[in-house]
CSV table of N, CA and C in Angstrom, one decimal:
chain,number,residue,atom,x,y,z
A,1255,MET,N,-73.9,-17.9,5.2
A,1255,MET,CA,-75.0,-18.8,5.1
A,1255,MET,C,-74.9,-19.7,3.8
A,1256,ALA,N,-75.0,-21.0,4.0
A,1256,ALA,CA,-74.9,-21.9,2.9
A,1256,ALA,C,-76.0,-21.6,1.9
A,1257,ARG,N,-75.6,-21.8,0.6
A,1257,ARG,CA,-76.5,-21.6,-0.5
A,1257,ARG,C,-76.4,-22.8,-1.5
A,1258,LEU,N,-77.4,-23.1,-2.2
A,1258,LEU,CA,-77.3,-24.2,-3.2
A,1258,LEU,C,-76.7,-23.6,-4.5
A,1259,LEU,N,-75.8,-24.4,-5.0
A,1259,LEU,CA,-75.2,-23.9,-6.3
A,1259,LEU,C,-75.8,-24.4,-7.5
A,1260,ALA,N,-76.9,-25.2,-7.4
A,1260,ALA,CA,-77.7,-25.7,-8.5
A,1260,ALA,C,-79.1,-25.9,-8.0
A,1261,LYS,N,-80.0,-25.8,-8.9
A,1261,LYS,CA,-81.4,-26.0,-8.6
A,1261,LYS,C,-81.7,-27.4,-8.1
A,1262,SER,N,-82.5,-27.6,-7.0
A,1262,SER,CA,-82.8,-28.8,-6.5
A,1262,SER,C,-84.4,-28.9,-6.4
A,1263,HIS,N,-84.9,-30.0,-6.6
A,1263,HIS,CA,-86.4,-30.2,-6.5
A,1263,HIS,C,-86.8,-30.5,-5.1
A,1264,VAL,N,-85.9,-30.8,-4.2
A,1264,VAL,CA,-86.2,-31.1,-2.8
A,1264,VAL,C,-85.6,-30.0,-1.8
A,1265,LEU,N,-84.4,-29.6,-2.0
A,1265,LEU,CA,-83.9,-28.6,-1.1
A,1265,LEU,C,-84.0,-27.2,-1.7
A,1266,ASN,N,-84.3,-26.2,-0.9
A,1266,ASN,CA,-84.3,-24.8,-1.3
A,1266,ASN,C,-83.3,-24.0,-0.4
A,1267,ASP,N,-83.0,-22.8,-0.7
A,1267,ASP,CA,-81.9,-22.1,0.1
A,1267,ASP,C,-82.2,-22.0,1.6
A,1268,GLU,N,-83.6,-21.9,1.9
A,1268,GLU,CA,-83.9,-21.8,3.4
A,1268,GLU,C,-83.6,-23.2,4.1
A,1269,LEU,N,-84.0,-24.3,3.5
A,1269,LEU,CA,-83.8,-25.6,4.1
A,1269,LEU,C,-82.2,-25.9,4.0
A,1270,ALA,N,-81.5,-25.4,3.0
A,1270,ALA,CA,-80.0,-25.6,3.0
A,1270,ALA,C,-79.4,-24.9,4.1
A,1271,ALA,N,-79.9,-23.7,4.4
A,1271,ALA,CA,-79.3,-22.9,5.5
A,1271,ALA,C,-79.6,-23.6,6.8
A,1272,ALA,N,-80.8,-24.1,7.0
A,1272,ALA,CA,-81.1,-24.8,8.3
A,1272,ALA,C,-80.3,-26.0,8.4
A,1273,LEU,N,-80.0,-26.8,7.4
A,1273,LEU,CA,-79.2,-28.0,7.4
A,1273,LEU,C,-77.7,-27.6,7.7
A,1274,SER,N,-77.3,-26.5,7.1
A,1274,SER,CA,-76.0,-26.0,7.3
A,1274,SER,C,-75.6,-25.7,8.7
A,1275,ARG,N,-76.5,-25.3,9.4
A,1275,ARG,CA,-76.4,-25.0,10.9
A,1275,ARG,C,-76.2,-26.3,11.7
A,1276,LYS,N,-76.5,-27.4,11.2
A,1276,LYS,CA,-76.5,-28.7,11.9
A,1276,LYS,C,-75.2,-29.4,11.6
A,1277,LEU,N,-74.4,-28.9,10.6
A,1277,LEU,CA,-73.2,-29.6,10.1
A,1277,LEU,C,-72.1,-29.3,11.1
A,1278,PRO,N,-71.1,-30.1,11.1
A,1278,PRO,CA,-69.9,-29.9,11.9
A,1278,PRO,C,-69.4,-28.5,11.6
A,1279,ASP,N,-68.8,-27.8,12.6
A,1279,ASP,CA,-68.4,-26.4,12.5
A,1279,ASP,C,-67.4,-26.2,11.4
A,1280,THR,N,-66.6,-27.1,11.0
A,1280,THR,CA,-65.7,-26.9,9.9
A,1280,THR,C,-66.3,-26.9,8.5
A,1281,LEU,N,-67.6,-27.2,8.5
A,1281,LEU,CA,-68.4,-27.2,7.2
A,1281,LEU,C,-69.4,-26.2,7.0
A,1282,ARG,N,-69.7,-25.5,8.2
A,1282,ARG,CA,-70.7,-24.4,8.2
A,1282,ARG,C,-70.4,-23.3,7.2
A,1283,GLY,N,-71.4,-22.9,6.5
A,1283,GLY,CA,-71.3,-21.7,5.6
A,1283,GLY,C,-70.7,-22.1,4.2
A,1284,TYR,N,-70.3,-23.3,3.9
A,1284,TYR,CA,-70.0,-23.7,2.6
A,1284,TYR,C,-71.2,-23.9,1.8
A,1285,ASN,N,-71.1,-23.5,0.5
A,1285,ASN,CA,-72.2,-23.7,-0.4
A,1285,ASN,C,-72.3,-25.2,-0.8
A,1286,LEU,N,-73.6,-25.6,-1.1
A,1286,LEU,CA,-73.9,-27.0,-1.4
A,1286,LEU,C,-73.9,-27.3,-2.9
A,1287,LYS,N,-73.2,-28.3,-3.3
A,1287,LYS,CA,-73.2,-28.6,-4.7
A,1287,LYS,C,-74.1,-29.8,-4.9
A,1288,LEU,N,-75.0,-29.8,-5.9
A,1288,LEU,CA,-75.9,-30.9,-6.2
A,1288,LEU,C,-75.0,-32.0,-6.9
A,1289,LEU,N,-74.9,-33.2,-6.3
A,1289,LEU,CA,-74.3,-34.3,-7.0
A,1289,LEU,C,-75.2,-35.2,-7.8
A,1290,TYR,N,-76.4,-35.5,-7.3
A,1290,TYR,CA,-77.4,-36.3,-7.9
A,1290,TYR,C,-78.7,-35.9,-7.7
A,1291,SER,N,-79.6,-35.9,-8.7
A,1291,SER,CA,-81.1,-35.6,-8.6
A,1291,SER,C,-81.8,-36.6,-9.5
A,1292,LEU,N,-82.8,-37.2,-8.8
A,1292,LEU,CA,-83.6,-38.2,-9.6
A,1292,LEU,C,-84.2,-37.5,-10.9
A,1293,GLN,N,-84.6,-36.3,-10.8
A,1293,GLN,CA,-85.2,-35.6,-12.0
A,1293,GLN,C,-84.2,-35.3,-13.0
A,1294,GLN,N,-82.9,-35.0,-12.6
A,1294,GLN,CA,-81.9,-34.5,-13.5
A,1294,GLN,C,-81.0,-35.7,-14.1
A,1295,HIS,N,-80.8,-36.7,-13.3
A,1295,HIS,CA,-80.0,-37.7,-13.6
A,1295,HIS,C,-80.6,-39.2,-13.8
A,1296,GLY,N,-81.8,-39.2,-13.6
A,1296,GLY,CA,-82.5,-40.5,-13.9
A,1296,GLY,C,-82.7,-41.3,-12.6
A,1297,ALA,N,-83.5,-42.4,-12.7
A,1297,ALA,CA,-83.8,-43.3,-11.6
A,1297,ALA,C,-82.9,-44.5,-11.6
A,1298,ASP,N,-81.6,-44.2,-11.4
A,1298,ASP,CA,-80.6,-45.3,-11.5
A,1298,ASP,C,-79.7,-45.2,-10.4
A,1299,PRO,N,-79.8,-46.2,-9.4
A,1299,PRO,CA,-78.8,-46.2,-8.4
A,1299,PRO,C,-77.3,-46.2,-8.8
A,1300,GLY,N,-77.0,-46.9,-9.9
A,1300,GLY,CA,-75.6,-46.9,-10.4
A,1300,GLY,C,-75.2,-45.4,-10.6
A,1301,THR,N,-76.0,-44.7,-11.2
A,1301,THR,CA,-75.6,-43.2,-11.5
A,1301,THR,C,-75.4,-42.4,-10.2
A,1302,PHE,N,-76.3,-42.7,-9.2
A,1302,PHE,CA,-76.1,-42.1,-7.9
A,1302,PHE,C,-74.8,-42.5,-7.3
A,1303,PHE,N,-74.4,-43.7,-7.3
A,1303,PHE,CA,-73.1,-44.2,-6.7
A,1303,PHE,C,-72.0,-43.6,-7.4
A,1304,ALA,N,-72.0,-43.5,-8.8
A,1304,ALA,CA,-71.0,-43.0,-9.7
A,1304,ALA,C,-70.7,-41.5,-9.3
A,1305,ARG,N,-71.8,-40.8,-9.1
A,1305,ARG,CA,-71.8,-39.3,-8.9
A,1305,ARG,C,-71.3,-38.9,-7.5
A,1306,ALA,N,-71.5,-39.9,-6.5
A,1306,ALA,CA,-71.2,-39.6,-5.1
A,1306,ALA,C,-70.0,-40.3,-4.6
A,1307,GLN,N,-69.3,-41.1,-5.5
A,1307,GLN,CA,-68.3,-41.9,-5.0
A,1307,GLN,C,-67.0,-41.2,-4.5
A,1308,PHE,N,-66.8,-40.0,-4.7
A,1308,PHE,CA,-65.6,-39.3,-4.3
A,1308,PHE,C,-65.7,-38.3,-3.2
A,1309,ASP,N,-67.0,-38.1,-2.9
A,1309,ASP,CA,-67.3,-37.1,-1.8
A,1309,ASP,C,-67.5,-37.6,-0.5
A,1310,HIS,N,-66.7,-37.2,0.4
A,1310,HIS,CA,-66.7,-37.8,1.8
A,1310,HIS,C,-67.7,-37.2,2.7
A,1311,ARG,N,-68.3,-36.0,2.4
A,1311,ARG,CA,-69.2,-35.4,3.3
A,1311,ARG,C,-70.4,-35.0,2.4
A,1312,THR,N,-71.4,-35.7,2.6
A,1312,THR,CA,-72.6,-35.4,1.7
A,1312,THR,C,-73.9,-35.4,2.5
A,1313,LEU,N,-74.8,-34.6,2.0
A,1313,LEU,CA,-76.2,-34.7,2.6
A,1313,LEU,C,-77.1,-35.4,1.6
A,1314,ILE,N,-77.9,-36.2,2.1
A,1314,ILE,CA,-78.9,-36.8,1.2
A,1314,ILE,C,-80.3,-36.4,1.6
A,1315,ALA,N,-81.0,-36.0,0.6
A,1315,ALA,CA,-82.4,-35.5,0.9
A,1315,ALA,C,-83.4,-36.4,0.1
A,1316,VAL,N,-84.5,-36.8,0.8
A,1316,VAL,CA,-85.5,-37.6,0.2
A,1316,VAL,C,-86.8,-36.9,0.3
A,1317,GLN,N,-87.7,-36.8,-0.7
A,1317,GLN,CA,-88.9,-36.3,-0.6
A,1317,GLN,C,-90.0,-37.3,-0.9
A,1318,THR,N,-91.0,-37.5,0.0
A,1318,THR,CA,-92.0,-38.6,-0.2
A,1318,THR,C,-93.1,-38.0,-1.2
A,1319,SER,N,-94.0,-38.9,-1.5
A,1319,SER,CA,-95.1,-38.5,-2.4
A,1319,SER,C,-96.0,-37.6,-1.6
A,1320,ARG,N,-95.9,-37.5,-0.4
A,1320,ARG,CA,-96.8,-36.6,0.4
A,1320,ARG,C,-96.0,-35.3,0.7
A,1321,GLY,N,-94.8,-35.0,0.1
A,1321,GLY,CA,-94.2,-33.8,0.3
A,1321,GLY,C,-93.3,-33.8,1.5
A,1322,GLU,N,-93.2,-34.8,2.4
A,1322,GLU,CA,-92.3,-34.8,3.5
A,1322,GLU,C,-90.9,-34.9,3.1
A,1323,VAL,N,-90.0,-34.2,3.7
A,1323,VAL,CA,-88.6,-34.2,3.4
A,1323,VAL,C,-87.7,-34.5,4.6
A,1324,PHE,N,-86.8,-35.5,4.2
A,1324,PHE,CA,-85.8,-35.9,5.3
A,1324,PHE,C,-84.6,-36.5,4.6
A,1325,GLY,N,-83.7,-36.9,5.4
A,1325,GLY,CA,-82.5,-37.5,4.9
A,1325,GLY,C,-81.4,-37.7,5.9
A,1326,GLY,N,-80.1,-37.6,5.4
A,1326,GLY,CA,-79.0,-37.9,6.3
A,1326,GLY,C,-77.7,-37.2,5.9
A,1327,TYR,N,-76.8,-37.1,6.8
A,1327,TYR,CA,-75.5,-36.6,6.5
A,1327,TYR,C,-74.6,-37.8,6.7
A,1328,MET,N,-73.6,-38.0,5.7
A,1328,MET,CA,-72.6,-39.0,5.7
A,1328,MET,C,-71.2,-38.4,5.6
A,1329,THR,N,-70.3,-39.1,6.2
A,1329,THR,CA,-68.9,-38.6,6.2
A,1329,THR,C,-68.0,-39.6,5.4
A,1330,GLN,N,-68.6,-40.5,4.7
A,1330,GLN,CA,-67.9,-41.4,3.8
A,1330,GLN,C,-68.6,-41.5,2.4
A,1331,PRO,N,-68.0,-41.7,1.3
A,1331,PRO,CA,-68.6,-41.8,0.1
A,1331,PRO,C,-69.7,-42.9,0.1
A,1332,TRP,N,-70.8,-42.7,-0.6
A,1332,TRP,CA,-71.8,-43.7,-0.8
A,1332,TRP,C,-71.3,-44.8,-1.7
A,1333,ARG,N,-71.5,-46.0,-1.3
A,1333,ARG,CA,-71.1,-47.1,-2.2
A,1333,ARG,C,-71.8,-48.4,-1.8
A,1334,PRO,N,-72.0,-49.3,-2.7
A,1334,PRO,CA,-72.6,-50.6,-2.4
A,1334,PRO,C,-71.6,-51.4,-1.4
A,1335,SER,N,-72.2,-52.0,-0.5
A,1335,SER,CA,-71.3,-52.8,0.5
A,1335,SER,C,-72.1,-53.8,1.2
A,1336,ASP,N,-71.5,-54.9,1.5
A,1336,ASP,CA,-72.1,-56.0,2.2
A,1336,ASP,C,-72.2,-55.8,3.7
A,1337,GLU,N,-71.4,-54.6,4.2
A,1337,GLU,CA,-71.4,-54.3,5.6
A,1337,GLU,C,-71.7,-52.8,5.8
A,1338,TYR,N,-72.2,-52.6,7.0
A,1338,TYR,CA,-72.5,-51.1,7.2
A,1338,TYR,C,-71.2,-50.3,7.3
A,1339,TYR,N,-71.3,-49.1,7.0
A,1339,TYR,CA,-70.0,-48.2,7.0
A,1339,TYR,C,-70.5,-46.8,7.5
A,1340,GLY,N,-69.5,-45.9,7.8
A,1340,GLY,CA,-69.8,-44.6,8.2
A,1340,GLY,C,-69.1,-44.3,9.5
A,1341,THR,N,-69.4,-43.1,10.0
A,1341,THR,CA,-68.7,-42.7,11.3
A,1341,THR,C,-69.9,-42.1,12.2
A,1342,GLY,N,-69.5,-41.9,13.5
A,1342,GLY,CA,-70.4,-41.3,14.4
A,1342,GLY,C,-70.7,-39.9,14.2
A,1343,GLN,N,-70.1,-39.2,13.2
A,1343,GLN,CA,-70.5,-37.8,12.9
A,1343,GLN,C,-71.7,-37.7,11.9
A,1344,SER,N,-72.1,-39.0,11.4
A,1344,SER,CA,-73.3,-39.0,10.6
A,1344,SER,C,-74.6,-38.7,11.4
A,1345,PHE,N,-75.6,-38.4,10.8
A,1345,PHE,CA,-76.9,-38.1,11.4
A,1345,PHE,C,-78.0,-38.2,10.4
A,1346,LEU,N,-79.2,-38.5,10.9
A,1346,LEU,CA,-80.5,-38.4,10.2
A,1346,LEU,C,-81.1,-37.0,10.5
A,1347,TRP,N,-81.9,-36.5,9.5
A,1347,TRP,CA,-82.6,-35.2,9.7
A,1347,TRP,C,-84.0,-35.3,9.1
A,1348,LYS,N,-84.8,-34.4,9.6
A,1348,LYS,CA,-86.2,-34.3,9.1
A,1348,LYS,C,-86.6,-32.9,9.0
A,1349,LYS,N,-87.2,-32.4,8.0
A,1349,LYS,CA,-87.6,-31.0,7.9
A,1349,LYS,C,-89.0,-31.0,8.6
A,1350,ARG,N,-89.1,-29.9,9.4
A,1350,ARG,CA,-90.4,-29.6,10.0
A,1350,ARG,C,-90.7,-28.1,9.7
A,1351,THR,N,-91.9,-27.7,9.5
A,1351,THR,CA,-92.3,-26.4,9.2
A,1351,THR,C,-93.1,-25.9,10.4
A,1352,THR,N,-92.7,-24.8,10.9
A,1352,THR,CA,-93.4,-24.2,12.0
A,1352,THR,C,-93.8,-22.8,11.5
A,1353,ARG,N,-94.7,-22.2,12.2
A,1353,ARG,CA,-95.1,-20.8,12.0
A,1353,ARG,C,-94.4,-19.9,13.0
A,1354,ASP,N,-93.7,-19.0,12.4
A,1354,ASP,CA,-93.1,-17.9,13.2
A,1354,ASP,C,-94.0,-16.7,13.3
A,1355,LEU,N,-94.6,-16.8,14.5
A,1355,LEU,CA,-95.5,-15.6,14.9
A,1355,LEU,C,-94.8,-14.3,15.0
A,1356,ARG,N,-95.0,-13.3,14.3
A,1356,ARG,CA,-94.4,-12.0,14.5
A,1356,ARG,C,-95.3,-11.3,15.5
A,1357,LYS,N,-94.8,-10.9,16.6
A,1357,LYS,CA,-95.5,-10.1,17.6
A,1357,LYS,C,-95.4,-8.7,17.2
A,1358,PRO,N,-96.5,-8.0,17.2
A,1358,PRO,CA,-96.5,-6.6,17.0
A,1358,PRO,C,-95.6,-5.7,17.8
A,1359,GLY,N,-95.0,-4.8,17.3
A,1359,GLY,CA,-94.1,-3.9,18.1
A,1359,GLY,C,-95.0,-3.0,19.0
A,1360,LEU,N,-94.5,-2.3,19.9
A,1360,LEU,CA,-95.2,-1.4,20.9
A,1360,LEU,C,-96.1,-0.5,20.3
A,1361,LEU,N,-95.6,0.2,19.2
A,1361,LEU,CA,-96.5,1.2,18.5
A,1361,LEU,C,-97.5,0.5,17.6
A,1362,ARG,N,-97.3,-0.7,17.3
A,1362,ARG,CA,-98.3,-1.4,16.4
A,1362,ARG,C,-99.2,-2.3,17.2
A,1363,SER,N,-99.1,-2.3,18.5
A,1363,SER,CA,-99.8,-3.2,19.4
A,1363,SER,C,-101.3,-2.8,19.4
A,1364,PHE,N,-101.8,-1.7,19.0
A,1364,PHE,CA,-103.2,-1.3,19.0
A,1364,PHE,C,-103.7,-1.4,17.6
A,1365,SER,N,-102.9,-1.9,16.6
A,1365,SER,CA,-103.3,-2.0,15.3
A,1365,SER,C,-104.4,-3.1,15.1
A,1366,SER,N,-105.3,-2.9,14.1
A,1366,SER,CA,-106.4,-3.9,13.9
A,1366,SER,C,-106.0,-4.9,13.0
A,1367,SER,N,-104.8,-4.9,12.4
A,1367,SER,CA,-104.3,-5.9,11.5
A,1367,SER,C,-103.9,-7.1,12.3
A,1368,PRO,N,-104.2,-8.3,11.7
A,1368,PRO,CA,-103.8,-9.5,12.4
A,1368,PRO,C,-102.4,-9.8,12.4
A,1369,ARG,N,-101.9,-10.7,13.3
A,1369,ARG,CA,-100.5,-11.0,13.3
A,1369,ARG,C,-100.1,-11.7,12.0
A,1370,GLN,N,-98.9,-11.4,11.5
A,1370,GLN,CA,-98.4,-12.1,10.3
A,1370,GLN,C,-97.7,-13.3,10.7
A,1371,THR,N,-97.9,-14.3,9.8
A,1371,THR,CA,-97.0,-15.5,10.0
A,1371,THR,C,-96.3,-15.7,8.8
A,1372,ARG,N,-95.1,-16.4,8.9
A,1372,ARG,CA,-94.4,-16.9,7.7
A,1372,ARG,C,-93.8,-18.1,8.0
A,1373,PRO,N,-93.8,-19.1,7.0
A,1373,PRO,CA,-93.2,-20.4,7.2
A,1373,PRO,C,-91.7,-20.3,7.4
A,1374,LYS,N,-91.1,-21.0,8.3
A,1374,LYS,CA,-89.7,-21.0,8.6
A,1374,LYS,C,-89.2,-22.5,8.6
A,1375,ALA,N,-88.3,-22.8,7.7
A,1375,ALA,CA,-87.7,-24.1,7.6
A,1375,ALA,C,-86.9,-24.4,8.8
A,1376,GLN,N,-87.2,-25.5,9.5
A,1376,GLN,CA,-86.4,-26.0,10.6
A,1376,GLN,C,-86.2,-27.5,10.4
A,1377,VAL,N,-85.1,-28.0,10.9
A,1377,VAL,CA,-84.9,-29.4,10.8
A,1377,VAL,C,-84.6,-30.0,12.2
A,1378,ASP,N,-85.2,-31.2,12.4
A,1378,ASP,CA,-84.9,-32.1,13.6
A,1378,ASP,C,-83.8,-32.9,13.2
A,1379,VAL,N,-82.7,-33.0,14.1
A,1379,VAL,CA,-81.5,-33.9,13.8
A,1379,VAL,C,-81.4,-35.0,14.8
A,1380,TYR,N,-81.1,-36.2,14.3
A,1380,TYR,CA,-81.0,-37.4,15.2
A,1380,TYR,C,-79.6,-37.9,15.0
A,1381,GLY,N,-78.7,-37.6,16.0
A,1381,GLY,CA,-77.3,-38.0,16.0
A,1381,GLY,C,-77.1,-39.4,16.5
A,1382,TRP,N,-75.8,-39.9,16.3
A,1382,TRP,CA,-75.5,-41.3,16.7
A,1382,TRP,C,-75.7,-41.5,18.2
A,1383,THR,N,-76.3,-42.5,18.5
A,1383,THR,CA,-76.6,-42.9,20.0
A,1383,THR,C,-75.5,-43.6,20.6
A,1384,GLY,N,-74.5,-44.3,19.8
A,1384,GLY,CA,-73.6,-45.2,20.4
A,1384,GLY,C,-74.0,-46.5,20.5
A,1385,ALA,N,-75.3,-46.8,20.3
A,1385,ALA,CA,-75.8,-48.2,20.5
A,1385,ALA,C,-75.2,-49.2,19.5
A,1386,ASN,N,-74.8,-48.9,18.3
A,1386,ASN,CA,-74.3,-49.7,17.3
A,1386,ASN,C,-73.5,-48.8,16.3
A,1387,THR,N,-73.0,-49.4,15.2
A,1387,THR,CA,-72.4,-48.7,14.2
A,1387,THR,C,-73.0,-48.9,12.8
A,1388,TYR,N,-74.3,-49.0,12.8
A,1388,TYR,CA,-75.1,-49.2,11.6
A,1388,TYR,C,-75.4,-47.9,10.9
A,1389,PHE,N,-74.4,-47.2,10.5
A,1389,PHE,CA,-74.6,-45.8,9.9
A,1389,PHE,C,-75.2,-45.9,8.5
A,1390,ALA,N,-74.6,-46.6,7.6
A,1390,ALA,CA,-75.2,-46.7,6.2
A,1390,ALA,C,-75.0,-48.1,5.7
A,1391,LEU,N,-75.9,-48.5,4.9
A,1391,LEU,CA,-75.8,-49.8,4.2
A,1391,LEU,C,-76.5,-49.6,2.8
A,1392,CYS,N,-75.7,-49.9,1.8
A,1392,CYS,CA,-76.1,-49.8,0.4
A,1392,CYS,C,-75.9,-51.1,-0.4
A,1393,SER,N,-76.8,-51.3,-1.2
A,1393,SER,CA,-76.7,-52.4,-2.2
A,1393,SER,C,-76.7,-51.8,-3.6
A,1394,GLU,N,-76.6,-52.6,-4.6
A,1394,GLU,CA,-76.6,-52.2,-6.0
A,1394,GLU,C,-77.9,-51.4,-6.3
A,1395,THR,N,-79.0,-51.6,-5.5
A,1395,THR,CA,-80.4,-51.0,-5.8
A,1395,THR,C,-80.9,-50.3,-4.6
A,1396,SER,N,-80.2,-50.1,-3.5
A,1396,SER,CA,-80.8,-49.4,-2.4
A,1396,SER,C,-79.8,-48.6,-1.6
A,1397,VAL,N,-80.3,-47.6,-0.9
A,1397,VAL,CA,-79.6,-46.8,0.0
A,1397,VAL,C,-80.3,-46.7,1.4
A,1398,ALA,N,-79.5,-47.0,2.5
A,1398,ALA,CA,-80.1,-47.0,3.7
A,1398,ALA,C,-79.2,-46.3,4.8
A,1399,MET,N,-79.8,-45.8,5.8
A,1399,MET,CA,-79.1,-45.2,6.9
A,1399,MET,C,-79.8,-45.7,8.2
A,1400,GLY,N,-79.0,-46.0,9.2
A,1400,GLY,CA,-79.5,-46.4,10.5
A,1400,GLY,C,-79.9,-47.9,10.5
A,1401,GLY,N,-79.9,-48.5,11.6
A,1401,GLY,CA,-80.2,-49.9,11.8
A,1401,GLY,C,-80.4,-50.3,13.2
A,1402,GLY,N,-80.7,-51.6,13.3
A,1402,GLY,CA,-81.0,-52.0,14.7
A,1402,GLY,C,-82.5,-51.7,14.9
A,1403,GLY,N,-83.3,-52.7,14.7
A,1403,GLY,CA,-84.7,-52.5,14.8
A,1403,GLY,C,-85.2,-52.3,13.4
A,1404,SER,N,-85.2,-51.1,12.9
A,1404,SER,CA,-85.5,-50.8,11.5
A,1404,SER,C,-84.5,-49.9,10.9
A,1405,PHE,N,-84.6,-49.7,9.6
A,1405,PHE,CA,-83.7,-48.6,9.0
A,1405,PHE,C,-84.3,-47.3,9.4
A,1406,GLY,N,-83.4,-46.3,9.6
A,1406,GLY,CA,-83.9,-44.9,9.7
A,1406,GLY,C,-84.6,-44.5,8.5
A,1407,PHE,N,-84.0,-44.8,7.4
A,1407,PHE,CA,-84.7,-44.7,6.1
A,1407,PHE,C,-84.0,-45.6,5.1
A,1408,LEU,N,-84.8,-46.1,4.2
A,1408,LEU,CA,-84.3,-47.0,3.1
A,1408,LEU,C,-85.1,-46.6,1.8
A,1409,VAL,N,-84.4,-46.3,0.8
A,1409,VAL,CA,-84.9,-46.1,-0.5
A,1409,VAL,C,-84.3,-47.2,-1.4
A,1410,GLU,N,-85.2,-47.7,-2.3
A,1410,GLU,CA,-84.8,-48.8,-3.1
A,1410,GLU,C,-85.4,-48.9,-4.5
A,1411,GLU,N,-84.9,-49.9,-5.2
A,1411,GLU,CA,-85.3,-50.1,-6.6
A,1411,GLU,C,-84.9,-48.9,-7.4
A,1412,ASP,N,-85.8,-48.2,-8.0
A,1412,ASP,CA,-85.6,-47.0,-8.8
A,1412,ASP,C,-85.8,-45.8,-8.0
A,1413,PHE,N,-85.5,-45.8,-6.7
A,1413,PHE,CA,-85.7,-44.7,-5.7
A,1413,PHE,C,-87.2,-44.3,-5.6
A,1414,SER,N,-88.1,-45.2,-6.0
A,1414,SER,CA,-89.5,-44.7,-6.0
A,1414,SER,C,-90.2,-45.3,-4.8
A,1415,ARG,N,-89.5,-46.2,-4.1
A,1415,ARG,CA,-90.1,-46.9,-2.9
A,1415,ARG,C,-89.1,-46.8,-1.7
A,1416,GLY,N,-89.7,-46.8,-0.5
A,1416,GLY,CA,-88.9,-46.8,0.6
A,1416,GLY,C,-89.6,-47.1,1.9
A,1417,THR,N,-88.9,-47.1,3.0
A,1417,THR,CA,-89.5,-47.2,4.3
A,1417,THR,C,-88.7,-46.3,5.3
A,1418,SER,N,-89.3,-46.1,6.4
A,1418,SER,CA,-88.6,-45.3,7.5
A,1418,SER,C,-89.2,-45.9,8.8
A,1419,GLY,N,-88.3,-46.1,9.7
A,1419,GLY,CA,-88.7,-46.6,11.1
A,1419,GLY,C,-87.7,-46.2,12.2
A,1420,LEU,N,-87.9,-46.6,13.3
A,1420,LEU,CA,-87.1,-46.4,14.4
A,1420,LEU,C,-85.8,-47.1,14.3
A,1421,SER,N,-84.6,-46.5,14.3
A,1421,SER,CA,-83.4,-47.2,14.2
A,1421,SER,C,-82.7,-47.0,15.6
A,1422,GLU,N,-82.0,-48.0,16.1
A,1422,GLU,CA,-81.3,-47.8,17.3
A,1422,GLU,C,-80.1,-46.9,17.1
A,1423,THR,N,-79.5,-46.9,15.9
A,1423,THR,CA,-78.3,-46.1,15.6
A,1423,THR,C,-78.6,-44.7,15.9
A,1424,TYR,N,-79.7,-44.1,15.5
A,1424,TYR,CA,-80.0,-42.6,15.7
A,1424,TYR,C,-81.1,-42.3,16.6
A,1425,ALA,N,-81.8,-43.3,17.1
A,1425,ALA,CA,-83.0,-43.1,18.0
A,1425,ALA,C,-84.0,-42.2,17.5
A,1426,ASN,N,-84.1,-42.3,16.1
A,1426,ASN,CA,-85.1,-41.4,15.3
A,1426,ASN,C,-86.5,-42.0,15.4
A,1427,PRO,N,-87.5,-41.1,15.3
A,1427,PRO,CA,-88.8,-41.6,15.0
A,1427,PRO,C,-88.9,-41.9,13.5
A,1428,PRO,N,-90.0,-42.6,13.1
A,1428,PRO,CA,-90.1,-42.7,11.7
A,1428,PRO,C,-90.0,-41.3,11.0
A,1429,LEU,N,-89.3,-41.2,9.9
A,1429,LEU,CA,-89.2,-39.9,9.3
A,1429,LEU,C,-90.3,-39.5,8.4
A,1430,SER,N,-91.1,-40.5,8.1
A,1430,SER,CA,-92.3,-40.2,7.2
A,1430,SER,C,-93.5,-40.6,8.0
A,1431,SER,N,-94.6,-39.9,7.6
A,1431,SER,CA,-95.9,-40.2,8.4
A,1431,SER,C,-96.5,-41.6,8.0
A,1432,SER,N,-96.1,-42.2,6.9
A,1432,SER,CA,-96.5,-43.5,6.5
A,1432,SER,C,-95.3,-44.4,6.3
A,1433,PRO,N,-95.4,-45.6,6.7
A,1433,PRO,CA,-94.2,-46.5,6.6
A,1433,PRO,C,-93.8,-46.6,5.2
């Protein structure tokens, strides 16, 4: 099971494990290395690009001010470009939390204690639809994935603002509850 090799403010081991199960088979089970964190490395897109420029397979995770977590998987290094880039192996993802109801066993079925619930991290994944090749587009001040209609997600300026909408590339719903 994949683990985080450094502390992250957005990902935890449970979410990393859920994402690991969605990666291509050749990557499953590898530990995840933190390349960039807003809290650790500052709000500078230049630092983000410098730290991610040599890694061909990366997960990006975004947390909104409402605590929603989503992101993408890329198979090419992040870099500013005037054109979209990436491959059909890329995808968008969104964390969802469900309640895993534990049903009492046969011997406990007559117990007066209520059913126990525990949160379980799960992710919804939106893969390439084949409609276009708008996988990723970055400028000196922004990072985006998906296109055609809207960006699947876009974070810009000092990574404190962004948007999310339906992209034809991934046929994803908006990844955040607020645009």
